[in-house]
Structures are given as structure tokens and as C-alpha cells.
PDB file of C-alpha atoms in Angstrom:
ATOM      1  CA  UNK A   1     -22.631  -0.217  -7.108  1.00 39.00           C
ATOM      2  CA  UNK A   2     -20.946  -1.780  -3.414  1.00 39.00           C
ATOM      3  CA  UNK A   3     -22.859  -2.107   0.165  1.00 39.00           C
ATOM      4  CA  UNK A   4     -21.771  -3.252   3.648  1.00 41.00           C
ATOM      5  CA  UNK A   5     -22.046  -5.849   4.433  1.00 40.00           C
ATOM      6  CA  UNK A   6     -25.029  -6.767   7.035  1.00 43.00           C
ATOM      7  CA  UNK A   7     -23.135  -9.356   8.609  1.00 49.00           C
ATOM      8  CA  UNK A   8     -19.147  -7.756  10.078  1.00 48.00           C
ATOM      9  CA  UNK A   9     -18.214 -11.090  10.103  1.00 56.00           C
ATOM     10  CA  UNK A  10     -19.179 -11.804   6.818  1.00 62.00           C
ATOM     11  CA  UNK A  11     -15.327 -10.182   4.995  1.00 66.00           C
ATOM     12  CA  UNK A  12     -13.752 -12.988   6.855  1.00 84.00           C
ATOM     13  CA  UNK A  13     -15.669 -16.294   5.583  1.00 95.00           C
ATOM     14  CA  UNK A  14     -13.590 -18.414   3.289  1.00 98.00           C
ATOM     15  CA  UNK A  15     -15.070 -18.633  -0.564  1.00 98.00           C
ATOM     16  CA  UNK A  16     -13.361 -20.135  -3.869  1.00 98.00           C
ATOM     17  CA  UNK A  17     -11.666 -16.785  -5.978  1.00 98.00           C
ATOM     18  CA  UNK A  18     -12.077 -18.542  -9.265  1.00 98.00           C
ATOM     19  CA  UNK A  19      -9.823 -17.310 -12.344  1.00 98.00           C
ATOM     20  CA  UNK A  20     -10.010 -17.108 -15.546  1.00 98.00           C
ATOM     21  CA  UNK A  21      -7.598 -14.298 -16.562  1.00 96.00           C
ATOM     22  CA  UNK A  22      -4.633 -13.180 -16.141  1.00 93.00           C
ATOM     23  CA  UNK A  23      -4.610 -14.124 -12.570  1.00 95.00           C
ATOM     24  CA  UNK A  24      -5.428 -17.819 -13.164  1.00 97.00           C
ATOM     25  CA  UNK A  25      -1.261 -16.576 -12.436  1.00 95.00           C
ATOM     26  CA  UNK A  26      -0.173 -16.136  -8.926  1.00 95.00           C
ATOM     27  CA  UNK A  27       2.243 -13.897  -9.153  1.00 92.00           C
ATOM     28  CA  UNK A  28       0.167 -11.572 -10.850  1.00 90.00           C
ATOM     29  CA  UNK A  29      -2.708 -12.483  -8.063  1.00 95.00           C
ATOM     30  CA  UNK A  30      -0.057 -10.695  -5.774  1.00 95.00           C
ATOM     31  CA  UNK A  31       0.233  -7.877  -7.099  1.00 92.00           C
ATOM     32  CA  UNK A  32      -3.704  -7.314  -5.935  1.00 93.00           C
ATOM     33  CA  UNK A  33      -3.479  -9.299  -2.540  1.00 96.00           C
ATOM     34  CA  UNK A  34      -0.605  -7.898  -1.379  1.00 94.00           C
ATOM     35  CA  UNK A  35      -0.128  -3.921  -3.685  1.00 93.00           C
ATOM     36  CA  UNK A  36       2.879  -3.748  -5.985  1.00 89.00           C
ATOM     37  CA  UNK A  37       3.384  -3.551 -10.062  1.00 82.00           C
ATOM     38  CA  UNK A  38       2.843  -6.916 -11.822  1.00 72.00           C
ATOM     39  CA  UNK A  39       5.763  -7.782 -14.912  1.00 69.00           C
ATOM     40  CA  UNK A  40       5.278  -6.575 -17.732  1.00 64.00           C
ATOM     41  CA  UNK A  41       1.670  -4.135 -16.430  1.00 63.00           C
ATOM     42  CA  UNK A  42       1.735  -0.189 -16.616  1.00 61.00           C
ATOM     43  CA  UNK A  43      -0.084   0.475 -12.999  1.00 73.00           C
ATOM     44  CA  UNK A  44       0.865   0.228  -8.824  1.00 85.00           C
ATOM     45  CA  UNK A  45      -2.590  -1.755  -7.397  1.00 87.00           C
ATOM     46  CA  UNK A  46      -2.721  -0.453  -3.969  1.00 93.00           C
ATOM     47  CA  UNK A  47      -3.358  -4.038  -2.774  1.00 94.00           C
ATOM     48  CA  UNK A  48      -6.637  -5.779  -0.094  1.00 97.00           C
ATOM     49  CA  UNK A  49      -6.823  -4.555   3.824  1.00 96.00           C
ATOM     50  CA  UNK A  50      -5.233  -8.425   4.170  1.00 97.00           C
ATOM     51  CA  UNK A  51      -2.623  -8.852   1.536  1.00 96.00           C
ATOM     52  CA  UNK A  52      -2.295 -12.986   2.677  1.00 97.00           C
ATOM     53  CA  UNK A  53      -1.653 -15.597   0.013  1.00 97.00           C
ATOM     54  CA  UNK A  54      -4.552 -17.930  -0.794  1.00 98.00           C
ATOM     55  CA  UNK A  55      -4.824 -20.279   1.808  1.00 98.00           C
ATOM     56  CA  UNK A  56      -5.282 -22.565  -1.351  1.00 98.00           C
ATOM     57  CA  UNK A  57      -6.218 -23.163  -4.681  1.00 98.00           C
ATOM     58  CA  UNK A  58      -6.944 -26.115  -7.869  1.00 97.00           C
ATOM     59  CA  UNK A  59      -7.129 -26.365 -10.974  1.00 98.00           C
ATOM     60  CA  UNK A  60     -10.673 -26.638 -12.345  1.00 98.00           C
ATOM     61  CA  UNK A  61     -12.901 -26.296 -15.510  1.00 97.00           C
ATOM     62  CA  UNK A  62     -16.025 -23.803 -15.873  1.00 97.00           C
ATOM     63  CA  UNK A  63     -18.743 -24.034 -17.661  1.00 95.00           C
ATOM     64  CA  UNK A  64     -19.451 -21.364 -20.312  1.00 96.00           C
ATOM     65  CA  UNK A  65     -16.760 -19.828 -23.039  1.00 97.00           C
ATOM     66  CA  UNK A  66     -13.652 -17.329 -22.276  1.00 98.00           C
ATOM     67  CA  UNK A  67     -13.494 -14.609 -24.560  1.00 98.00           C
ATOM     68  CA  UNK A  68     -11.169 -10.966 -25.328  1.00 98.00           C
ATOM     69  CA  UNK A  69     -12.894  -7.741 -25.853  1.00 98.00           C
ATOM     70  CA  UNK A  70     -12.204  -4.484 -25.407  1.00 97.00           C
ATOM     71  CA  UNK A  71      -9.208  -2.485 -24.566  1.00 95.00           C
ATOM     72  CA  UNK A  72      -6.680  -2.586 -21.781  1.00 91.00           C
ATOM     73  CA  UNK A  73      -4.671  -0.037 -20.199  1.00 87.00           C
ATOM     74  CA  UNK A  74      -3.018  -2.573 -18.459  1.00 84.00           C
ATOM     75  CA  UNK A  75      -1.629  -4.350 -21.096  1.00 86.00           C
ATOM     76  CA  UNK A  76      -3.258  -2.895 -24.155  1.00 90.00           C
ATOM     77  CA  UNK A  77      -5.529  -5.121 -26.447  1.00 95.00           C
ATOM     78  CA  UNK A  78      -8.705  -7.504 -25.288  1.00 97.00           C
ATOM     79  CA  UNK A  79      -8.865  -8.232 -21.708  1.00 96.00           C
ATOM     80  CA  UNK A  80     -10.478 -11.930 -20.509  1.00 97.00           C
ATOM     81  CA  UNK A  81     -14.299 -12.394 -20.049  1.00 98.00           C
ATOM     82  CA  UNK A  82     -16.033 -15.057 -19.011  1.00 98.00           C
ATOM     83  CA  UNK A  83     -19.699 -15.664 -20.417  1.00 97.00           C
ATOM     84  CA  UNK A  84     -20.602 -18.608 -17.961  1.00 96.00           C
ATOM     85  CA  UNK A  85     -24.478 -19.516 -20.720  1.00 94.00           C
ATOM     86  CA  UNK A  86     -22.257 -19.385 -23.561  1.00 92.00           C
ATOM     87  CA  UNK A  87     -21.968 -23.739 -23.176  1.00 68.00           C
ATOM     88  CA  UNK A  88     -24.782 -26.571 -22.003  1.00 45.00           C
ATOM     89  CA  UNK A  89     -22.570 -27.511 -19.386  1.00 48.00           C
ATOM     90  CA  UNK A  90     -24.517 -26.393 -15.917  1.00 49.00           C
ATOM     91  CA  UNK A  91     -22.117 -27.018 -13.079  1.00 62.00           C
ATOM     92  CA  UNK A  92     -18.433 -26.333 -12.000  1.00 73.00           C
ATOM     93  CA  UNK A  93     -16.291 -29.162 -11.357  1.00 69.00           C
ATOM     94  CA  UNK A  94     -11.920 -30.351 -10.860  1.00 74.00           C
ATOM     95  CA  UNK A  95     -10.021 -30.381 -14.298  1.00 70.00           C
ATOM     96  CA  UNK A  96      -9.364 -33.316 -15.599  1.00 59.00           C
ATOM     97  CA  UNK A  97      -6.030 -32.651 -17.082  1.00 57.00           C
ATOM     98  CA  UNK A  98      -6.532 -32.701 -20.742  1.00 56.00           C
ATOM     99  CA  UNK A  99      -6.422 -28.935 -22.144  1.00 59.00           C
ATOM    100  CA  UNK A 100      -9.299 -29.919 -24.910  1.00 58.00           C
ATOM    101  CA  UNK A 101     -11.874 -26.925 -26.112  1.00 57.00           C
ATOM    102  CA  UNK A 102     -15.435 -27.517 -24.113  1.00 77.00           C
ATOM    103  CA  UNK A 103     -15.397 -24.985 -21.145  1.00 93.00           C
ATOM    104  CA  UNK A 104     -13.497 -22.638 -19.684  1.00 97.00           C
ATOM    105  CA  UNK A 105      -9.807 -23.440 -17.799  1.00 98.00           C
ATOM    106  CA  UNK A 106      -9.709 -21.793 -14.611  1.00 98.00           C
ATOM    107  CA  UNK A 107      -8.301 -21.787 -11.122  1.00 98.00           C
ATOM    108  CA  UNK A 108      -9.698 -21.558  -7.547  1.00 98.00           C
ATOM    109  CA  UNK A 109      -7.996 -19.556  -5.045  1.00 98.00           C
ATOM    110  CA  UNK A 110      -9.447 -19.977  -1.525  1.00 98.00           C
ATOM    111  CA  UNK A 111      -9.807 -16.740  -0.436  1.00 98.00           C
ATOM    112  CA  UNK A 112     -11.988 -13.826   2.264  1.00 98.00           C
ATOM    113  CA  UNK A 113     -14.914 -12.789   1.242  1.00 97.00           C
ATOM    114  CA  UNK A 114     -13.168  -9.385   1.963  1.00 97.00           C
ATOM    115  CA  UNK A 115     -10.003 -10.362  -0.506  1.00 98.00           C
ATOM    116  CA  UNK A 116     -12.799 -10.623  -3.217  1.00 98.00           C
ATOM    117  CA  UNK A 117     -14.327  -7.093  -2.607  1.00 97.00           C
ATOM    118  CA  UNK A 118     -11.006  -5.501  -2.817  1.00 97.00           C
ATOM    119  CA  UNK A 119     -10.105  -7.527  -6.204  1.00 95.00           C
ATOM    120  CA  UNK A 120     -13.197  -6.179  -7.614  1.00 94.00           C
ATOM    121  CA  UNK A 121     -12.653  -2.906  -6.416  1.00 94.00           C
ATOM    122  CA  UNK A 122      -8.910  -2.904  -7.788  1.00 92.00           C
ATOM    123  CA  UNK A 123     -10.062  -4.206 -11.453  1.00 87.00           C
ATOM    124  CA  UNK A 124     -13.018  -1.298 -11.555  1.00 87.00           C
ATOM    125  CA  UNK A 125      -9.835   0.620 -10.732  1.00 85.00           C
ATOM    126  CA  UNK A 126     -12.121   1.913  -6.931  1.00 90.00           C
ATOM    127  CA  UNK A 127     -10.009   1.954  -3.406  1.00 92.00           C
ATOM    128  CA  UNK A 128     -10.440  -1.638  -1.641  1.00 94.00           C
ATOM    129  CA  UNK A 129     -11.928  -0.741   1.049  1.00 94.00           C
ATOM    130  CA  UNK A 130     -16.343  -1.811   1.275  1.00 94.00           C
ATOM    131  CA  UNK A 131     -17.268  -5.672   1.252  1.00 96.00           C
ATOM    132  CA  UNK A 132     -19.694  -6.599  -1.605  1.00 95.00           C
ATOM    133  CA  UNK A 133     -22.796  -8.024  -0.618  1.00 95.00           C
ATOM    134  CA  UNK A 134     -22.800 -11.912  -2.470  1.00 96.00           C
ATOM    135  CA  UNK A 135     -26.121 -12.368  -1.363  1.00 97.00           C
ATOM    136  CA  UNK A 136     -28.251 -12.177  -4.959  1.00 97.00           C
ATOM    137  CA  UNK A 137     -24.429 -13.685  -6.349  1.00 97.00           C
ATOM    138  CA  UNK A 138     -25.378 -16.831  -4.068  1.00 97.00           C
ATOM    139  CA  UNK A 139     -28.753 -16.824  -4.421  1.00 97.00           C
ATOM    140  CA  UNK A 140     -29.830 -16.565  -8.173  1.00 97.00           C
ATOM    141  CA  UNK A 141     -26.183 -17.354  -9.607  1.00 97.00           C
ATOM    142  CA  UNK A 142     -25.273 -13.486 -10.293  1.00 97.00           C
ATOM    143  CA  UNK A 143     -25.872 -10.541  -9.570  1.00 97.00           C
ATOM    144  CA  UNK A 144     -25.449  -7.549 -11.778  1.00 95.00           C
ATOM    145  CA  UNK A 145     -23.204  -4.376  -9.225  1.00 91.00           C
ATOM    146  CA  UNK A 146     -22.680  -1.536 -11.442  1.00 88.00           C
ATOM    147  CA  UNK A 147     -22.401  -1.055 -15.412  1.00 88.00           C
ATOM    148  CA  UNK A 148     -18.220  -1.777 -15.450  1.00 89.00           C
ATOM    149  CA  UNK A 149     -16.854  -4.838 -16.904  1.00 92.00           C
ATOM    150  CA  UNK A 150     -16.328  -6.857 -14.030  1.00 94.00           C
ATOM    151  CA  UNK A 151     -19.016  -6.194 -12.326  1.00 93.00           C
ATOM    152  CA  UNK A 152     -21.455  -8.690 -13.008  1.00 96.00           C
ATOM    153  CA  UNK A 153     -21.159 -11.347 -10.012  1.00 97.00           C
ATOM    154  CA  UNK A 154     -21.281 -15.550 -10.864  1.00 98.00           C
ATOM    155  CA  UNK A 155     -21.538 -17.676  -8.193  1.00 98.00           C
ATOM    156  CA  UNK A 156     -21.169 -21.286 -11.133  1.00 96.00           C
ATOM    157  CA  UNK A 157     -21.465 -23.569  -8.383  1.00 96.00           C
ATOM    158  CA  UNK A 158     -19.615 -25.102  -5.050  1.00 97.00           C
ATOM    159  CA  UNK A 159     -16.231 -26.146  -4.592  1.00 97.00           C
ATOM    160  CA  UNK A 160     -15.369 -28.675  -1.279  1.00 96.00           C
ATOM    161  CA  UNK A 161     -18.810 -27.469   0.171  1.00 97.00           C
ATOM    162  CA  UNK A 162     -17.396 -23.569  -0.342  1.00 98.00           C
ATOM    163  CA  UNK A 163     -19.225 -21.046  -2.618  1.00 98.00           C
ATOM    164  CA  UNK A 164     -16.659 -20.774  -5.578  1.00 98.00           C
ATOM    165  CA  UNK A 165     -17.534 -16.699  -7.418  1.00 98.00           C
ATOM    166  CA  UNK A 166     -15.596 -15.156  -9.808  1.00 98.00           C
ATOM    167  CA  UNK A 167     -16.241 -11.754 -11.871  1.00 96.00           C
ATOM    168  CA  UNK A 168     -16.876 -10.901 -15.279  1.00 97.00           C
ATOM    169  CA  UNK A 169     -19.025  -8.380 -18.102  1.00 96.00           C
ATOM    170  CA  UNK A 170     -22.879  -7.767 -17.597  1.00 95.00           C
ATOM    171  CA  UNK A 171     -23.033  -8.653 -22.100  1.00 94.00           C
ATOM    172  CA  UNK A 172     -23.215 -11.981 -23.356  1.00 94.00           C
ATOM    173  CA  UNK A 173     -20.665 -13.061 -25.784  1.00 97.00           C
ATOM    174  CA  UNK A 174     -22.546 -12.194 -28.613  1.00 96.00           C
ATOM    175  CA  UNK A 175     -22.370  -8.979 -27.510  1.00 96.00           C
ATOM    176  CA  UNK A 176     -19.951  -8.372 -26.599  1.00 97.00           C
ATOM    177  CA  UNK A 177     -16.867  -5.867 -28.423  1.00 97.00           C
ATOM    178  CA  UNK A 178     -14.044  -8.584 -29.138  1.00 98.00           C
ATOM    179  CA  UNK A 179     -10.612  -7.455 -29.394  1.00 98.00           C
ATOM    180  CA  UNK A 180      -7.661  -9.886 -29.830  1.00 98.00           C
ATOM    181  CA  UNK A 181      -4.969  -9.994 -26.409  1.00 98.00           C
ATOM    182  CA  UNK A 182      -1.275  -7.946 -26.514  1.00 96.00           C
ATOM    183  CA  UNK A 183       1.263 -10.602 -25.814  1.00 95.00           C
ATOM    184  CA  UNK A 184       2.508  -9.443 -22.535  1.00 92.00           C
ATOM    185  CA  UNK A 185      -0.846 -10.285 -21.240  1.00 94.00           C
ATOM    186  CA  UNK A 186      -1.182 -14.079 -22.921  1.00 96.00           C
ATOM    187  CA  UNK A 187       2.575 -14.810 -21.171  1.00 94.00           C
ATOM    188  CA  UNK A 188       0.666 -14.757 -18.084  1.00 92.00           C
ATOM    189  CA  UNK A 189      -2.321 -16.019 -19.064  1.00 96.00           C
ATOM    190  CA  UNK A 190       0.230 -19.208 -19.934  1.00 97.00           C
ATOM    191  CA  UNK A 191       1.927 -19.232 -17.201  1.00 96.00           C
ATOM    192  CA  UNK A 192      -0.809 -19.550 -15.001  1.00 97.00           C
ATOM    193  CA  UNK A 193      -1.982 -22.054 -17.004  1.00 98.00           C
ATOM    194  CA  UNK A 194       1.057 -23.773 -16.127  1.00 98.00           C
ATOM    195  CA  UNK A 195       1.156 -23.957 -12.641  1.00 97.00           C
ATOM    196  CA  UNK A 196      -2.195 -24.387 -12.238  1.00 97.00           C
ATOM    197  CA  UNK A 197      -3.096 -26.971 -15.131  1.00 97.00           C
ATOM    198  CA  UNK A 198       0.144 -28.601 -16.061  1.00 97.00           C
ATOM    199  CA  UNK A 199      -0.293 -28.019 -19.490  1.00 97.00           C
ATOM    200  CA  UNK A 200       2.547 -27.070 -22.388  1.00 97.00           C
ATOM    201  CA  UNK A 201       3.266 -24.680 -24.676  1.00 97.00           C
ATOM    202  CA  UNK A 202       1.148 -26.252 -27.325  1.00 97.00           C
ATOM    203  CA  UNK A 203      -1.234 -26.959 -25.604  1.00 97.00           C
ATOM    204  CA  UNK A 204      -1.824 -23.614 -23.984  1.00 98.00           C
ATOM    205  CA  UNK A 205      -1.500 -22.062 -27.656  1.00 98.00           C
ATOM    206  CA  UNK A 206      -4.291 -24.757 -28.838  1.00 97.00           C
ATOM    207  CA  UNK A 207      -6.796 -24.083 -25.828  1.00 97.00           C
ATOM    208  CA  UNK A 208      -6.140 -19.782 -26.276  1.00 97.00           C
ATOM    209  CA  UNK A 209      -5.730 -19.072 -29.963  1.00 97.00           C
ATOM    210  CA  UNK A 210      -9.094 -21.064 -30.057  1.00 96.00           C
ATOM    211  CA  UNK A 211     -11.137 -18.080 -27.507  1.00 97.00           C
ATOM    212  CA  UNK A 212     -13.333 -15.614 -29.576  1.00 97.00           C
ATOM    213  CA  UNK A 213     -10.962 -12.461 -29.424  1.00 98.00           C
ATOM    214  CA  UNK A 214      -8.042 -13.991 -30.102  1.00 98.00           C
ATOM    215  CA  UNK A 215      -8.968 -16.363 -33.024  1.00 97.00           C
ATOM    216  CA  UNK A 216      -8.069 -15.667 -36.586  1.00 96.00           C
ATOM    217  CA  UNK A 217      -5.608 -13.168 -34.472  1.00 97.00           C
ATOM    218  CA  UNK A 218      -2.906 -15.701 -32.887  1.00 98.00           C
ATOM    219  CA  UNK A 219      -2.236 -18.800 -34.430  1.00 98.00           C
ATOM    220  CA  UNK A 220      -1.366 -22.035 -32.797  1.00 97.00           C
ATOM    221  CA  UNK A 221       2.088 -21.409 -34.066  1.00 98.00           C
ATOM    222  CA  UNK A 222       2.453 -17.630 -33.380  1.00 98.00           C
ATOM    223  CA  UNK A 223       1.399 -18.877 -30.082  1.00 97.00           C
ATOM    224  CA  UNK A 224       3.573 -21.612 -29.503  1.00 98.00           C
ATOM    225  CA  UNK A 225       6.513 -19.505 -31.331  1.00 98.00           C
ATOM    226  CA  UNK A 226       5.060 -16.684 -28.062  1.00 97.00           C
ATOM    227  CA  UNK A 227       4.945 -18.817 -25.347  1.00 96.00           C
ATOM    228  CA  UNK A 228       9.039 -20.151 -25.818  1.00 91.00           C
TER     229      UNK A 228
END
């Protein structure tokens, strides 16, 4: 699934990691970076080899669609996934400040390639410590590193001259086993959308309630009540 980087310095190169799920919330991401258990979670994380916080972050909008599927053993309910092909847009862009329903609201964190590798390992319940080979993803925009739910690397473009990368499932939205997310999970997404994008509760509720998996199970009013 992974391979040692051919360049010993490659792991120290800075890139942007695009978070679109619970890692939108910096406190939740910190459990992956520094180790520990996020608020409301059911699992302790070992952390990255480099536990330092992100050097910077940006609110961005990704082309594609956020959806919820499978069953989380940490939060219960569906997990966030991202299908970059579920739209006609072709490039990532800075957020405009309007929630809307187009694209996927995300947060870009400036971290090292080694930190990205360790994040991906912990998402898949593997021990951190092995650098991912990013070359295919950077060259082709996509690389399937294994069969796991977060083993597919996506390179939707560059941001401020550095690669922007995220990981998701290998299947498209049309084939996804949709499942509504839990209240605990949605609280982390909402906190991250507030932090990164500055959205109001009603805007967050309108956005999340229209994502596949949540749509038809969480109404805008139910989410507004939950998040307030």
C-alpha cells in the first residue's frame, strides 16, 4: 500500500493537505498530529513522527462532492468521503465566503509530506512511520495505494505554488454505500466550517443537510437545532 520515498528529503517537503471531513476542525486534526483522543472520539491516536501543528491554513473550495458512507468505529454513523469527479469544476480555488451548494468546502493545512503520510496511516489504522510515494498522484491527479477506504490519494491542483493533496475512497459517489453521519461527527465538521470558513450555523446546516448520505436523514432545521 505504501512505499519508502526514493528521496530521503521528500518527507520534509511542505505541501497542502485538504481536509473536508472532521479534520476541518483543528482540534480533531491535532489528535492525528500530536497524538491523543479527540473530544467525543472512541480511539487514541499515536500521532505523527513530526507532531508540530500546521504551518498555515486556508479556507478553500474543492471541485467534487462530499458524501457520507460506511460506518465509523470512532464516531458511529457514516464517514465523510470525497468524489472529485462528481462535478464539472476542474480546479481547487480559495473559498469565496458563500456557503452555496457547489463543490466541497475544505480546509488546506500546510504540513510536511511525512505528516501527510502519517495522517493517512492513522486513518487506515496502520502505524505511522512510512512515507507515501506521491509521484503518481502528483503526475496523474490520482493514485490508488490500496483497497482501504482512505487509500486513494487525490491531487486536485496546487495552492500558492505547492501541491494540494487529500485522500478518499477508491469508489465513485454513485457506488458508495451511503450512511447518515452521527451527531458527534457533525459537531466536528461544523466546528471546522466555523473556524475555516466563518459560516453561521444556518449556513452550515444548509450545506451538510444536502450532502449525500445526510440528505433525507438530517434536515436543515434538525441540524440547526443540533448545532446550537
